[in-house]
PDB file of N, CA and C in Angstrom:
ATOM      1  N   UNK A   1      23.148  39.588  50.325  1.00 74.00           N
ATOM      2  CA  UNK A   1      23.029  39.327  49.370  1.00 74.00           C
ATOM      3  C   UNK A   1      21.839  40.247  49.403  1.00 74.00           C
ATOM      4  N   UNK A   2      21.133  40.790  48.222  1.00 95.00           N
ATOM      5  CA  UNK A   2      19.240  41.777  48.168  1.00 95.00           C
ATOM      6  C   UNK A   2      18.607  40.299  47.946  1.00 95.00           C
ATOM      7  N   UNK A   3      17.514  40.544  48.671  1.00 95.00           N
ATOM      8  CA  UNK A   3      16.515  39.845  48.140  1.00 95.00           C
ATOM      9  C   UNK A   3      16.568  38.918  47.129  1.00 95.00           C
ATOM     10  N   UNK A   4      16.603  40.133  45.538  1.00 96.00           N
ATOM     11  CA  UNK A   4      16.785  40.050  44.561  1.00 96.00           C
ATOM     12  C   UNK A   4      17.454  38.873  44.087  1.00 96.00           C
ATOM     13  N   UNK A   5      18.513  38.776  44.386  1.00 96.00           N
ATOM     14  CA  UNK A   5      19.431  38.190  44.124  1.00 96.00           C
ATOM     15  C   UNK A   5      19.305  36.218  44.178  1.00 96.00           C
ATOM     16  N   UNK A   6      18.957  36.722  45.294  1.00 96.00           N
ATOM     17  CA  UNK A   6      18.468  35.160  46.636  1.00 96.00           C
ATOM     18  C   UNK A   6      17.056  34.675  45.617  1.00 96.00           C
ATOM     19  N   UNK A   7      15.980  35.778  45.023  1.00 97.00           N
ATOM     20  CA  UNK A   7      14.792  35.006  44.197  1.00 97.00           C
ATOM     21  C   UNK A   7      15.113  34.871  42.997  1.00 97.00           C
ATOM     22  N   UNK A   8      16.232  35.208  43.108  1.00 97.00           N
ATOM     23  CA  UNK A   8      17.023  35.215  40.910  1.00 97.00           C
ATOM     24  C   UNK A   8      17.643  33.865  41.039  1.00 97.00           C
ATOM     25  N   UNK A   9      18.343  33.754  42.598  1.00 97.00           N
ATOM     26  CA  UNK A   9      18.997  31.723  42.397  1.00 97.00           C
ATOM     27  C   UNK A   9      17.302  31.033  42.320  1.00 97.00           C
ATOM     28  N   UNK A  10      16.644  31.724  43.868  1.00 98.00           N
ATOM     29  CA  UNK A  10      15.334  30.403  44.160  1.00 98.00           C
ATOM     30  C   UNK A  10      15.214  29.918  42.777  1.00 98.00           C
ATOM     31  N   UNK A  11      14.974  30.904  41.222  1.00 98.00           N
ATOM     32  CA  UNK A  11      13.557  30.776  40.698  1.00 98.00           C
ATOM     33  C   UNK A  11      14.323  29.538  38.770  1.00 98.00           C
ATOM     34  N   UNK A  12      16.644  30.210  39.254  1.00 98.00           N
ATOM     35  CA  UNK A  12      17.321  28.845  38.429  1.00 98.00           C
ATOM     36  C   UNK A  12      16.636  27.570  38.978  1.00 98.00           C
ATOM     37  N   UNK A  13      17.277  27.642  41.215  1.00 98.00           N
ATOM     38  CA  UNK A  13      17.380  26.171  41.142  1.00 98.00           C
ATOM     39  C   UNK A  13      16.035  25.333  40.990  1.00 98.00           C
ATOM     40  N   UNK A  14      15.282  25.951  41.653  1.00 98.00           N
ATOM     41  CA  UNK A  14      13.720  25.698  40.876  1.00 98.00           C
ATOM     42  C   UNK A  14      13.965  24.832  39.448  1.00 98.00           C
ATOM     43  N   UNK A  15      14.356  25.853  38.730  1.00 98.00           N
ATOM     44  CA  UNK A  15      13.895  25.253  37.160  1.00 98.00           C
ATOM     45  C   UNK A  15      15.259  24.931  36.562  1.00 98.00           C
ATOM     46  N   UNK A  16      16.630  23.694  37.159  1.00 98.00           N
ATOM     47  CA  UNK A  16      17.267  23.329  37.473  1.00 98.00           C
ATOM     48  C   UNK A  16      16.113  21.955  37.359  1.00 98.00           C
ATOM     49  N   UNK A  17      15.629  21.852  39.220  1.00 98.00           N
ATOM     50  CA  UNK A  17      14.931  20.669  39.173  1.00 98.00           C
ATOM     51  C   UNK A  17      14.314  20.550  38.393  1.00 98.00           C
ATOM     52  N   UNK A  18      13.250  20.866  37.865  1.00 98.00           N
ATOM     53  CA  UNK A  18      12.132  20.852  37.305  1.00 98.00           C
ATOM     54  C   UNK A  18      13.033  20.125  36.285  1.00 98.00           C
ATOM     55  N   UNK A  19      13.982  20.711  35.844  1.00 98.00           N
ATOM     56  CA  UNK A  19      14.561  19.496  33.968  1.00 98.00           C
ATOM     57  C   UNK A  19      14.839  18.257  34.872  1.00 98.00           C
ATOM     58  N   UNK A  20      15.898  18.431  35.612  1.00 98.00           N
ATOM     59  CA  UNK A  20      15.916  17.048  36.626  1.00 98.00           C
ATOM     60  C   UNK A  20      14.565  16.096  36.587  1.00 98.00           C
ATOM     61  N   UNK A  21      13.385  15.506  36.836  1.00 98.00           N
ATOM     62  CA  UNK A  21      12.513  15.775  37.249  1.00 98.00           C
ATOM     63  C   UNK A  21      11.949  15.005  35.514  1.00 98.00           C
ATOM     64  N   UNK A  22      12.383  15.559  34.766  1.00 98.00           N
ATOM     65  CA  UNK A  22      11.391  15.308  33.413  1.00 98.00           C
ATOM     66  C   UNK A  22      12.446  14.470  32.898  1.00 98.00           C
ATOM     67  N   UNK A  23      13.756  14.972  33.114  1.00 98.00           N
ATOM     68  CA  UNK A  23      15.013  13.917  32.474  1.00 98.00           C
ATOM     69  C   UNK A  23      14.389  12.936  33.277  1.00 98.00           C
ATOM     70  N   UNK A  24      14.109  12.350  34.334  1.00 98.00           N
ATOM     71  CA  UNK A  24      14.409  11.307  35.001  1.00 98.00           C
ATOM     72  C   UNK A  24      12.851  10.426  34.393  1.00 98.00           C
ATOM     73  N   UNK A  25      11.690  11.261  34.751  1.00 98.00           N
ATOM     74  CA  UNK A  25      10.731  10.613  33.175  1.00 98.00           C
ATOM     75  C   UNK A  25      11.192  10.022  32.338  1.00 98.00           C
ATOM     76  N   UNK A  26      11.598  11.201  31.727  1.00 98.00           N
ATOM     77  CA  UNK A  26      12.319  10.860  30.218  1.00 98.00           C
ATOM     78  C   UNK A  26      12.407   9.064  30.116  1.00 98.00           C
ATOM     79  N   UNK A  27      13.214   8.943  30.964  1.00 98.00           N
ATOM     80  CA  UNK A  27      14.931   7.974  31.690  1.00 98.00           C
ATOM     81  C   UNK A  27      14.233   6.726  31.923  1.00 98.00           C
ATOM     82  N   UNK A  28      13.071   6.925  32.816  1.00 98.00           N
ATOM     83  CA  UNK A  28      12.008   6.156  33.075  1.00 98.00           C
ATOM     84  C   UNK A  28      11.431   5.550  32.577  1.00 98.00           C
ATOM     85  N   UNK A  29      10.931   5.899  31.066  1.00 98.00           N
ATOM     86  CA  UNK A  29      10.341   6.067  30.216  1.00 98.00           C
ATOM     87  C   UNK A  29      10.812   4.949  28.810  1.00 98.00           C
ATOM     88  N   UNK A  30      12.161   6.055  29.037  1.00 98.00           N
ATOM     89  CA  UNK A  30      12.526   4.437  27.310  1.00 98.00           C
ATOM     90  C   UNK A  30      13.455   3.517  28.509  1.00 98.00           C
ATOM     91  N   UNK A  31      13.926   3.439  29.071  1.00 98.00           N
ATOM     92  CA  UNK A  31      14.144   1.633  30.137  1.00 98.00           C
ATOM     93  C   UNK A  31      13.130   0.799  29.841  1.00 98.00           C
ATOM     94  N   UNK A  32      11.720   1.803  30.327  1.00 98.00           N
ATOM     95  CA  UNK A  32      10.367   0.660  30.046  1.00 98.00           C
ATOM     96  C   UNK A  32      10.310   0.210  29.398  1.00 98.00           C
ATOM     97  N   UNK A  33      10.071   0.932  28.034  1.00 98.00           N
ATOM     98  CA  UNK A  33      10.523   1.155  26.632  1.00 98.00           C
ATOM     99  C   UNK A  33      11.331  -0.257  25.604  1.00 98.00           C
ATOM    100  N   UNK A  34      12.785   0.146  26.801  1.00 98.00           N
ATOM    101  CA  UNK A  34      13.588  -1.319  26.066  1.00 98.00           C
ATOM    102  C   UNK A  34      13.353  -2.657  27.444  1.00 98.00           C
ATOM    103  N   UNK A  35      12.411  -2.501  27.765  1.00 98.00           N
ATOM    104  CA  UNK A  35      12.624  -3.303  28.368  1.00 98.00           C
ATOM    105  C   UNK A  35      11.203  -3.899  27.935  1.00 98.00           C
ATOM    106  N   UNK A  36      10.701  -3.296  27.817  1.00 98.00           N
ATOM    107  CA  UNK A  36       8.788  -4.924  26.519  1.00 98.00           C
ATOM    108  C   UNK A  36       9.831  -4.610  25.123  1.00 98.00           C
ATOM    109  N   UNK A  37      10.609  -3.778  24.782  1.00 98.00           N
ATOM    110  CA  UNK A  37      10.989  -4.176  23.369  1.00 98.00           C
ATOM    111  C   UNK A  37      12.325  -5.892  23.771  1.00 98.00           C
ATOM    112  N   UNK A  38      12.318  -5.755  24.732  1.00 98.00           N
ATOM    113  CA  UNK A  38      13.690  -7.305  24.885  1.00 98.00           C
ATOM    114  C   UNK A  38      12.596  -8.009  25.403  1.00 98.00           C
ATOM    115  N   UNK A  39      11.931  -7.677  26.328  1.00 98.00           N
ATOM    116  CA  UNK A  39      11.054  -9.564  26.431  1.00 98.00           C
ATOM    117  C   UNK A  39      10.239  -8.947  24.889  1.00 98.00           C
ATOM    118  N   UNK A  40       9.117  -8.032  23.454  1.00 98.00           N
ATOM    119  CA  UNK A  40       8.452  -8.457  22.356  1.00 98.00           C
ATOM    120  C   UNK A  40       9.905  -9.693  21.569  1.00 98.00           C
ATOM    121  N   UNK A  41      10.546  -9.295  22.213  1.00 98.00           N
ATOM    122  CA  UNK A  41      11.993 -10.442  20.983  1.00 98.00           C
ATOM    123  C   UNK A  41      12.479 -11.386  21.482  1.00 98.00           C
ATOM    124  N   UNK A  42      12.362 -11.277  22.609  1.00 97.00           N
ATOM    125  CA  UNK A  42      12.688 -13.104  23.758  1.00 97.00           C
ATOM    126  C   UNK A  42      11.518 -13.713  23.264  1.00 97.00           C
ATOM    127  N   UNK A  43       9.593 -12.954  23.385  1.00 97.00           N
ATOM    128  CA  UNK A  43       8.850 -14.170  23.339  1.00 97.00           C
ATOM    129  C   UNK A  43       8.937 -14.518  21.559  1.00 97.00           C
ATOM    130  N   UNK A  44       9.022 -13.329  21.086  1.00 96.00           N
ATOM    131  CA  UNK A  44       9.670 -13.484  19.446  1.00 96.00           C
ATOM    132  C   UNK A  44      10.470 -14.609  19.186  1.00 96.00           C
ATOM    133  N   UNK A  45      11.787 -15.136  19.839  1.00 95.00           N
ATOM    134  CA  UNK A  45      12.444 -16.006  19.765  1.00 95.00           C
ATOM    135  C   UNK A  45      12.242 -16.954  19.972  1.00 95.00           C
ATOM    136  N   UNK A  46      11.535 -17.146  21.484  1.00 96.00           N
ATOM    137  CA  UNK A  46      10.831 -18.173  21.645  1.00 96.00           C
ATOM    138  C   UNK A  46      10.078 -18.821  20.272  1.00 96.00           C
ATOM    139  N   UNK A  47       8.798 -18.081  20.227  1.00 93.00           N
ATOM    140  CA  UNK A  47       8.160 -18.618  18.956  1.00 93.00           C
ATOM    141  C   UNK A  47       8.391 -18.644  17.880  1.00 93.00           C
ATOM    142  N   UNK A  48       9.251 -18.537  17.169  1.00 92.00           N
ATOM    143  CA  UNK A  48      11.220 -18.949  15.772  1.00 92.00           C
ATOM    144  C   UNK A  48      10.645 -19.904  16.735  1.00 92.00           C
ATOM    145  N   UNK A  49      12.076 -20.726  18.164  1.00 91.00           N
ATOM    146  CA  UNK A  49      12.818 -21.549  17.883  1.00 91.00           C
ATOM    147  C   UNK A  49      11.050 -22.998  18.559  1.00 91.00           C
ATOM    148  N   UNK A  50      10.764 -22.917  19.082  1.00 87.00           N
ATOM    149  CA  UNK A  50       9.241 -23.410  18.815  1.00 87.00           C
ATOM    150  C   UNK A  50       9.040 -23.281  17.608  1.00 87.00           C
ATOM    151  N   UNK A  51       8.270 -23.349  16.818  1.00 87.00           N
ATOM    152  CA  UNK A  51       8.284 -23.373  15.079  1.00 87.00           C
ATOM    153  C   UNK A  51       8.971 -24.379  14.185  1.00 87.00           C
ATOM    154  N   UNK A  52      10.095 -23.984  14.244  1.00 84.00           N
ATOM    155  CA  UNK A  52      11.236 -24.481  13.803  1.00 84.00           C
ATOM    156  C   UNK A  52      11.260 -25.765  14.778  1.00 84.00           C
ATOM    157  N   UNK A  53      11.031 -25.434  15.653  1.00 81.00           N
ATOM    158  CA  UNK A  53      11.058 -27.544  16.205  1.00 81.00           C
ATOM    159  C   UNK A  53      10.279 -28.691  15.247  1.00 81.00           C
ATOM    160  N   UNK A  54       9.577 -27.935  15.205  1.00 69.00           N
ATOM    161  CA  UNK A  54       7.542 -28.887  14.557  1.00 69.00           C
ATOM    162  C   UNK A  54       8.362 -29.459  13.220  1.00 69.00           C
TER     163      UNK A  54
END
């Protein structure tokens, strides 16, 4: 293999790793947002139930 070909393959691999890193970050953010939304909805449902009992 020529060094140019190896260098090109290395850059492609680095780009793929960068993409995976970014996607993992987005996935973690989406999971955190979903968790926060579910917690908020549970809290609101709990408050509504408490108000209904009064």
